[in-house]
Amino acid sequence: MKHSKISIIGAGAVGTTTAYALMLKNITAELILVDIDEIRCKGEVLDLSDALSFCGASKVRGGKINDAGQADIIIIAAGARQKPGQSRVELVKKNQQVTAEIIQSIKPINPNSIIIMVTNPVDVLTYHAQKLSSLPRNQILGSGTFLDTQRLCGILAKKLNVAEQSINAFILGEHGDTQFPAWSSTHIGGIPLLSFKKININDLESIATETKKRAYDIIACKGSTYFGIASCVATMCEAIIFDQKLVVPLSCYVPQFDICLSMPCVLGENGIEQILPIPLNDNEQKKLAHSAQQLRKLIS
Ligand code: NAD
């Protein structure tokens, strides 16, 4: 039987933490790391290899960029990261160039590959990767607001004293400053959040702000974020490899706006298999349109 292969382009903090999460979760047989900094990449491969005997994966190796294009899943986490106080959109010029170079060099891409974009600004770069590659749009997706949604669930879980996994909530739109929570569709154990007495209307605004600010807070303290995103990306790979049909908010192409932003998606072996029509109230519809408008400006 053919074994599964995942390549990670960009063996920095996000790329290597994702590799480690994939190994610990026993998701793939072979991991290929690629970075323009070949010495660092070699060191990361050697270090990760020391953990192999505790994991299901049989191989971690360094690779050339065209090798990466043949994997079952290609994760792109290469490029500049935010400096303290810097927004994700400020990375656009530099990382657009990095993404274009990478997509060009991994061609011809395995026609069955799923590409996961992680590099920021992730919505804009997912859109560009879709335009530049030869793959159908459903096979190129961005981690989008999956991480922001986990942050939201964590904050709500503490407030309500319930498990994060029992919360059904979505941050939608841009993985960035125009994101918003779809409060009207948020449920805990099937009960609408808005009917919980422990949460009032003022709390909603501060929870949304705390969620949005979380990345800035982490970067101000330690320079970068990687554990949360690595766990999200490993979960996405698991959903693809095991064809789980997991419902998660991911950056996907939305024809109505002609851009990529996060909506609830069904994630399986074919990548994004459905975009679910989440009910939004008038205010949320406006926020979605605003987020789309900001992203469209950035793209054009
Ligand atoms: P990092 O600086 O630690 O690593 C980036 C790596 O990319 C470096 O090792 C660099 O050598 C490599 N690289 C640069 N250009 C390359 C190219 N053309 N080909 C191959 N490798 C190349 O940065 P990081 O903290 O790992 O962050 C990586 C990206 O992930 C950033 O854009 C960051 O903003 C983004 N990020 C996204 C999310 C999310 O939720 N989507 C979360 C955290 C970080």
CSV table of C-alpha atoms and ligand atoms in Angstrom, one decimal:
chain,number,residue,atom,x,y,z
A,1,MET,CA,0.0,0.0,0.0
A,2,LYS,CA,1.3,3.5,-0.8
A,3,HIS,CA,2.2,5.4,2.3
A,4,SER,CA,1.1,8.9,3.0
A,5,LYS,CA,3.6,11.8,2.6
A,6,ILE,CA,3.3,15.4,3.9
A,7,SER,CA,5.7,18.1,2.8
A,8,ILE,CA,6.3,21.3,4.8
A,9,ILE,CA,7.8,24.2,3.0
A,10,GLY,CA,9.2,26.7,5.5
A,11,ALA,CA,11.0,24.9,8.3
A,12,GLY,CA,10.7,27.8,10.7
A,13,ALA,CA,8.8,27.9,14.0
A,14,VAL,CA,5.4,27.1,12.5
A,15,GLY,CA,6.7,24.5,10.0
A,16,THR,CA,8.7,22.5,12.5
A,17,THR,CA,6.1,22.7,15.3
A,18,THR,CA,3.6,21.4,12.7
A,19,ALA,CA,6.0,18.6,11.8
A,20,TYR,CA,6.2,17.7,15.5
A,21,ALA,CA,2.4,17.8,16.0
A,22,LEU,CA,2.0,15.5,12.9
A,23,MET,CA,4.5,13.1,14.3
A,24,LEU,CA,2.9,13.0,17.8
A,25,LYS,CA,-0.6,12.5,16.3
A,26,ASN,CA,0.6,9.6,14.1
A,27,ILE,CA,-0.9,11.2,11.0
A,28,THR,CA,1.6,10.4,8.3
A,29,ALA,CA,4.3,7.9,7.4
A,30,GLU,CA,6.7,10.4,5.8
A,31,LEU,CA,7.5,14.0,6.4
A,32,ILE,CA,9.6,16.1,4.0
A,33,LEU,CA,10.9,19.5,5.2
A,34,VAL,CA,12.1,22.2,2.8
A,35,ASP,CA,13.6,25.6,3.5
A,36,ILE,CA,15.9,28.0,1.7
A,37,ASP,CA,18.0,27.9,4.8
A,38,GLU,CA,19.4,24.4,4.1
A,39,ILE,CA,21.6,24.3,7.2
A,40,ARG,CA,18.8,25.1,9.6
A,41,CYS,CA,16.5,22.6,7.8
A,42,LYS,CA,19.2,19.9,8.2
A,43,GLY,CA,19.3,20.7,11.9
A,44,GLU,CA,15.6,20.6,12.3
A,45,VAL,CA,15.4,17.2,10.4
A,46,LEU,CA,18.1,15.7,12.7
A,47,ASP,CA,16.4,17.0,15.8
A,48,LEU,CA,12.9,15.8,14.8
A,49,SER,CA,14.4,12.4,13.8
A,50,ASP,CA,15.4,11.9,17.4
A,51,ALA,CA,11.7,11.7,18.3
A,52,LEU,CA,10.8,9.1,15.5
A,53,SER,CA,11.1,6.1,17.7
A,54,PHE,CA,8.2,7.4,19.9
A,55,CYS,CA,5.9,8.1,16.9
A,56,GLY,CA,4.2,6.2,14.1
A,57,ALA,CA,5.9,8.1,11.3
A,58,SER,CA,8.8,6.1,9.7
A,59,LYS,CA,10.7,8.9,8.0
A,60,VAL,CA,11.5,12.6,8.4
A,61,ARG,CA,13.8,14.0,5.8
A,62,GLY,CA,14.9,17.2,4.1
A,63,GLY,CA,13.9,17.6,0.5
A,64,LYS,CA,14.3,19.8,-2.5
A,65,ILE,CA,11.4,22.0,-3.4
A,66,ASN,CA,10.2,20.0,-6.5
A,67,ASP,CA,10.2,16.9,-4.3
A,68,ALA,CA,7.7,18.7,-2.0
A,69,GLY,CA,5.2,19.1,-4.9
A,70,GLN,CA,4.7,15.3,-5.1
A,71,ALA,CA,3.4,14.9,-1.5
A,72,ASP,CA,-0.2,14.1,-0.6
A,73,ILE,CA,-0.5,17.3,1.4
A,74,ILE,CA,1.8,20.3,0.9
A,75,ILE,CA,1.9,22.8,3.8
A,76,ILE,CA,3.3,26.3,3.0
A,77,ALA,CA,4.6,28.1,6.1
A,78,ALA,CA,7.5,29.9,4.5
A,79,GLY,CA,8.1,33.6,4.5
A,80,ALA,CA,8.2,36.7,6.8
A,81,ARG,CA,6.3,36.7,10.1
A,82,GLN,CA,4.8,39.6,12.0
A,83,LYS,CA,7.0,41.8,14.2
A,84,PRO,CA,5.5,43.1,17.5
A,85,GLY,CA,2.8,45.6,16.6
A,86,GLN,CA,2.8,44.7,12.9
A,87,SER,CA,-0.4,43.6,11.2
A,88,ARG,CA,-0.7,40.5,9.0
A,89,VAL,CA,-1.5,42.6,5.9
A,90,GLU,CA,1.9,44.4,6.2
A,91,LEU,CA,3.5,41.1,5.1
A,92,VAL,CA,1.6,41.0,1.8
A,93,LYS,CA,4.3,42.2,-0.7
A,94,LYS,CA,7.1,40.0,0.6
A,95,ASN,CA,5.0,36.9,1.2
A,96,GLN,CA,3.2,37.2,-2.1
A,97,GLN,CA,6.6,37.0,-3.8
A,98,VAL,CA,7.7,34.0,-1.7
A,99,THR,CA,4.4,32.2,-2.4
A,100,ALA,CA,4.7,32.8,-6.2
A,101,GLU,CA,8.3,31.4,-6.2
A,102,ILE,CA,7.2,28.3,-4.2
A,103,ILE,CA,4.2,27.5,-6.4
A,104,GLN,CA,6.3,27.9,-9.5
A,105,SER,CA,9.1,25.7,-8.2
A,106,ILE,CA,6.8,22.8,-7.0
A,107,LYS,CA,5.3,22.4,-10.5
A,108,PRO,CA,4.3,19.9,-11.9
A,109,ILE,CA,2.3,19.5,-8.7
A,110,ASN,CA,0.8,16.0,-7.9
A,111,PRO,CA,-2.7,16.5,-9.3
A,112,ASN,CA,-4.2,14.8,-6.1
A,113,SER,CA,-2.3,17.0,-3.6
A,114,ILE,CA,-4.0,19.2,-1.2
A,115,ILE,CA,-2.2,22.5,-0.5
A,116,ILE,CA,-2.6,24.1,3.0
A,117,MET,CA,-1.6,27.8,3.1
A,118,VAL,CA,-0.4,29.0,6.5
A,119,THR,CA,1.8,32.0,5.6
A,120,ASN,CA,0.2,35.4,6.3
A,121,PRO,CA,-1.8,37.2,5.2
A,122,VAL,CA,-3.3,33.8,4.6
A,123,ASP,CA,-6.5,34.7,2.8
A,124,VAL,CA,-4.7,36.8,0.2
A,125,LEU,CA,-2.0,34.1,-0.3
A,126,THR,CA,-4.6,31.3,-0.6
A,127,TYR,CA,-6.3,33.3,-3.4
A,128,HIS,CA,-2.9,33.8,-5.1
A,129,ALA,CA,-1.9,30.2,-4.8
A,130,GLN,CA,-5.2,29.1,-6.3
A,131,LYS,CA,-4.6,31.4,-9.3
A,132,LEU,CA,-1.0,30.3,-9.8
A,133,SER,CA,-1.3,26.6,-9.4
A,134,SER,CA,-2.8,24.1,-11.7
A,135,LEU,CA,-5.0,22.5,-9.0
A,136,PRO,CA,-8.8,22.9,-8.6
A,137,ARG,CA,-9.7,25.5,-6.0
A,138,ASN,CA,-11.1,23.0,-3.5
A,139,GLN,CA,-7.6,21.5,-3.2
A,140,ILE,CA,-6.0,24.7,-2.1
A,141,LEU,CA,-7.2,26.0,1.3
A,142,GLY,CA,-5.9,28.3,4.0
A,143,SER,CA,-5.9,27.7,7.8
A,144,GLY,CA,-7.9,30.9,7.9
A,145,THR,CA,-9.9,31.5,11.1
A,146,PHE,CA,-9.6,28.0,12.4
A,147,LEU,CA,-7.0,29.2,15.0
A,148,ASP,CA,-9.1,32.3,15.9
A,149,THR,CA,-12.1,30.0,16.4
A,150,GLN,CA,-10.1,27.8,18.8
A,151,ARG,CA,-9.1,31.0,20.7
A,152,LEU,CA,-12.8,32.0,20.9
A,153,CYS,CA,-13.9,28.6,22.1
A,154,GLY,CA,-11.1,28.7,24.8
A,155,ILE,CA,-12.3,32.1,26.1
A,156,LEU,CA,-16.0,31.0,26.1
A,157,ALA,CA,-15.2,27.7,27.8
A,158,LYS,CA,-13.5,29.5,30.7
A,159,LYS,CA,-16.4,31.9,31.1
A,160,LEU,CA,-19.1,29.3,31.0
A,161,ASN,CA,-17.2,26.5,32.7
A,162,VAL,CA,-17.8,23.9,29.9
A,163,ALA,CA,-15.4,22.0,27.7
A,164,GLU,CA,-14.1,23.8,24.6
A,165,GLN,CA,-15.2,20.8,22.5
A,166,SER,CA,-18.8,21.3,23.6
A,167,ILE,CA,-18.9,24.8,22.0
A,168,ASN,CA,-20.0,25.2,18.4
A,169,ALA,CA,-18.8,28.6,17.4
A,170,PHE,CA,-17.2,30.2,14.3
A,171,ILE,CA,-15.0,33.2,13.7
A,172,LEU,CA,-15.6,34.1,10.1
A,173,GLY,CA,-14.1,36.4,7.4
A,174,GLU,CA,-10.5,37.5,7.3
A,175,HIS,CA,-7.8,35.9,9.5
A,176,GLY,CA,-7.0,39.4,10.6
A,177,ASP,CA,-8.4,42.6,11.9
A,178,THR,CA,-11.9,42.4,10.2
A,179,GLN,CA,-12.7,39.0,11.5
A,180,PHE,CA,-15.9,38.6,13.5
A,181,PRO,CA,-17.7,35.9,15.6
A,182,ALA,CA,-21.0,34.5,14.2
A,183,TRP,CA,-22.7,35.0,17.6
A,184,SER,CA,-26.2,34.3,16.3
A,185,SER,CA,-25.1,30.8,15.3
A,186,THR,CA,-23.1,30.0,18.4
A,187,HIS,CA,-24.4,27.1,20.5
A,188,ILE,CA,-23.3,25.3,23.6
A,189,GLY,CA,-24.7,21.8,23.8
A,190,GLY,CA,-27.4,22.8,21.3
A,191,ILE,CA,-28.5,25.9,23.4
A,192,PRO,CA,-28.0,29.3,21.7
A,193,LEU,CA,-25.1,31.2,23.4
A,194,LEU,CA,-27.3,34.3,23.5
A,195,SER,CA,-29.7,32.6,26.0
A,196,PHE,CA,-26.9,32.0,28.6
A,197,LYS,CA,-27.3,34.4,31.6
A,198,LYS,CA,-23.6,34.4,32.3
A,199,ILE,CA,-22.9,36.3,29.0
A,200,ASN,CA,-24.4,39.7,28.4
A,201,ILE,CA,-24.2,41.9,25.3
A,202,ASN,CA,-21.2,43.9,26.6
A,203,ASP,CA,-19.2,40.6,27.1
A,204,LEU,CA,-19.6,39.7,23.5
A,205,GLU,CA,-17.7,42.8,22.3
A,206,SER,CA,-14.9,42.3,24.7
A,207,ILE,CA,-14.6,38.5,23.9
A,208,ALA,CA,-14.4,39.3,20.2
A,209,THR,CA,-11.7,41.9,20.8
A,210,GLU,CA,-9.7,39.5,23.1
A,211,THR,CA,-9.9,36.8,20.4
A,212,LYS,CA,-8.7,39.2,17.7
A,213,LYS,CA,-5.9,40.6,19.9
A,214,ARG,CA,-4.5,37.2,21.0
A,215,ALA,CA,-1.9,36.9,18.3
A,216,TYR,CA,-0.7,40.5,18.9
A,217,ASP,CA,-0.4,39.7,22.7
A,218,ILE,CA,1.6,36.5,22.1
A,219,ILE,CA,3.9,38.2,19.6
A,220,ALA,CA,4.5,41.1,22.0
A,221,CYS,CA,5.6,38.6,24.7
A,222,LYS,CA,7.6,36.0,22.8
A,223,GLY,CA,8.0,37.1,19.2
A,224,SER,CA,5.9,34.6,17.3
A,225,THR,CA,3.0,32.1,17.6
A,226,TYR,CA,3.3,28.5,16.6
A,227,PHE,CA,1.8,25.9,19.1
A,228,GLY,CA,-1.9,26.8,18.3
A,229,ILE,CA,-1.5,27.0,14.5
A,230,ALA,CA,0.6,23.8,14.4
A,231,SER,CA,-2.2,22.0,16.2
A,232,CYS,CA,-4.8,23.4,13.8
A,233,VAL,CA,-2.8,22.4,10.7
A,234,ALA,CA,-2.2,18.9,12.1
A,235,THR,CA,-5.9,18.5,12.7
A,236,MET,CA,-6.6,19.7,9.1
A,237,CYS,CA,-4.1,17.0,7.8
A,238,GLU,CA,-5.8,14.4,10.0
A,239,ALA,CA,-9.2,15.3,8.5
A,240,ILE,CA,-7.8,15.0,5.0
A,241,ILE,CA,-5.9,11.8,5.4
A,242,PHE,CA,-8.7,10.0,7.3
A,243,ASP,CA,-11.4,11.7,5.1
A,244,GLN,CA,-13.2,12.8,8.3
A,245,LYS,CA,-15.5,15.4,6.7
A,246,LEU,CA,-14.7,17.7,9.6
A,247,VAL,CA,-16.6,21.0,9.8
A,248,VAL,CA,-14.1,23.8,10.4
A,249,PRO,CA,-13.8,27.5,9.4
A,250,LEU,CA,-11.2,27.6,6.6
A,251,SER,CA,-10.0,30.1,4.0
A,252,CYS,CA,-11.8,29.1,0.8
A,253,TYR,CA,-12.9,30.7,-2.4
A,254,VAL,CA,-16.2,32.5,-2.1
A,255,PRO,CA,-17.5,33.3,-5.6
A,256,GLN,CA,-20.0,35.9,-4.3
A,257,PHE,CA,-17.0,38.1,-3.3
A,258,ASP,CA,-14.3,36.7,-5.7
A,259,ILE,CA,-11.8,36.3,-2.8
A,260,CYS,CA,-10.8,33.7,-0.2
A,261,LEU,CA,-12.0,34.1,3.4
A,262,SER,CA,-13.2,31.8,6.2
A,263,MET,CA,-16.5,30.2,6.1
A,264,PRO,CA,-17.5,26.8,7.8
A,265,CYS,CA,-16.2,24.1,5.4
A,266,VAL,CA,-16.5,20.3,5.2
A,267,LEU,CA,-12.9,19.1,5.1
A,268,GLY,CA,-12.1,15.6,3.7
A,269,GLU,CA,-9.9,13.7,1.3
A,270,ASN,CA,-10.7,16.1,-1.6
A,271,GLY,CA,-9.9,19.2,0.4
A,272,ILE,CA,-12.8,21.6,0.8
A,273,GLU,CA,-15.8,19.4,-0.1
A,274,GLN,CA,-18.6,21.9,0.8
A,275,ILE,CA,-19.0,25.4,2.1
A,276,LEU,CA,-21.9,25.4,4.6
A,277,PRO,CA,-24.5,28.1,4.4
A,278,ILE,CA,-24.3,29.4,8.0
A,279,PRO,CA,-27.2,31.6,8.9
A,280,LEU,CA,-26.1,35.1,9.8
A,281,ASN,CA,-28.1,38.1,11.1
A,282,ASP,CA,-28.1,41.5,9.3
A,283,ASN,CA,-25.2,42.8,11.4
A,284,GLU,CA,-23.1,39.7,10.7
A,285,GLN,CA,-23.8,39.8,7.0
A,286,LYS,CA,-22.5,43.4,7.0
A,287,LYS,CA,-19.4,42.4,8.8
A,288,LEU,CA,-18.8,39.6,6.3
A,289,ALA,CA,-19.2,42.0,3.4
A,290,HIS,CA,-16.8,44.5,5.1
A,291,SER,CA,-14.2,41.8,5.6
A,292,ALA,CA,-14.5,40.7,2.0
A,293,GLN,CA,-14.2,44.3,0.8
A,294,GLN,CA,-11.0,44.9,2.8
A,295,LEU,CA,-9.5,41.7,1.3
A,296,ARG,CA,-10.6,42.6,-2.2
A,297,LYS,CA,-8.8,46.0,-1.8
A,298,LEU,CA,-5.7,44.2,-0.6
A,299,ILE,CA,-5.8,41.7,-3.6
A,300,SER,CA,-6.3,44.4,-6.2
B,1,NAD,P1,10.0,31.8,10.7
B,1,NAD,O1,10.8,33.0,10.4
B,1,NAD,O2,10.3,31.0,12.0
B,1,NAD,O3,10.1,30.7,9.5
B,1,NAD,C1,9.9,31.1,8.2
B,1,NAD,C2,10.8,30.1,7.4
B,1,NAD,O4,10.5,30.3,6.0
B,1,NAD,C3,12.3,30.4,7.6
B,1,NAD,O5,13.0,29.3,8.0
B,1,NAD,C4,12.8,30.8,6.2
B,1,NAD,O6,14.1,30.5,5.9
B,1,NAD,C5,11.7,30.1,5.3
B,1,NAD,N1,11.6,30.6,3.9
B,1,NAD,C6,11.5,32.0,3.5
B,1,NAD,N2,11.4,32.0,2.2
B,1,NAD,C7,11.4,30.7,1.7
B,1,NAD,C8,11.3,30.1,0.4
B,1,NAD,N3,11.2,30.8,-0.7
B,1,NAD,N4,11.3,28.8,0.4
B,1,NAD,C9,11.4,28.0,1.5
B,1,NAD,N5,11.6,28.5,2.7
B,1,NAD,C10,11.5,29.8,2.8
B,1,NAD,O7,8.4,32.2,10.7
B,1,NAD,P2,7.2,31.4,11.4
B,1,NAD,O8,7.0,31.9,12.7
B,1,NAD,O9,7.4,29.9,11.2
B,1,NAD,O10,6.0,31.9,10.5
B,1,NAD,C11,5.9,31.5,9.1
B,1,NAD,C12,4.6,32.2,8.5
B,1,NAD,O11,3.4,31.6,9.2
B,1,NAD,C13,4.6,33.7,8.7
B,1,NAD,O12,4.0,34.3,7.6
B,1,NAD,C14,3.6,33.8,9.9
B,1,NAD,O13,2.9,35.1,9.9
B,1,NAD,C15,2.6,32.7,9.5
B,1,NAD,N6,1.7,32.3,10.6
B,1,NAD,C16,0.4,32.1,10.3
B,1,NAD,C17,-0.5,31.7,11.2
B,1,NAD,C18,-1.9,31.5,10.8
B,1,NAD,O14,-2.8,31.3,11.6
B,1,NAD,N7,-2.2,31.4,9.5
B,1,NAD,C19,-0.1,31.6,12.6
B,1,NAD,C20,1.2,31.8,12.9
B,1,NAD,C21,2.1,32.2,11.9
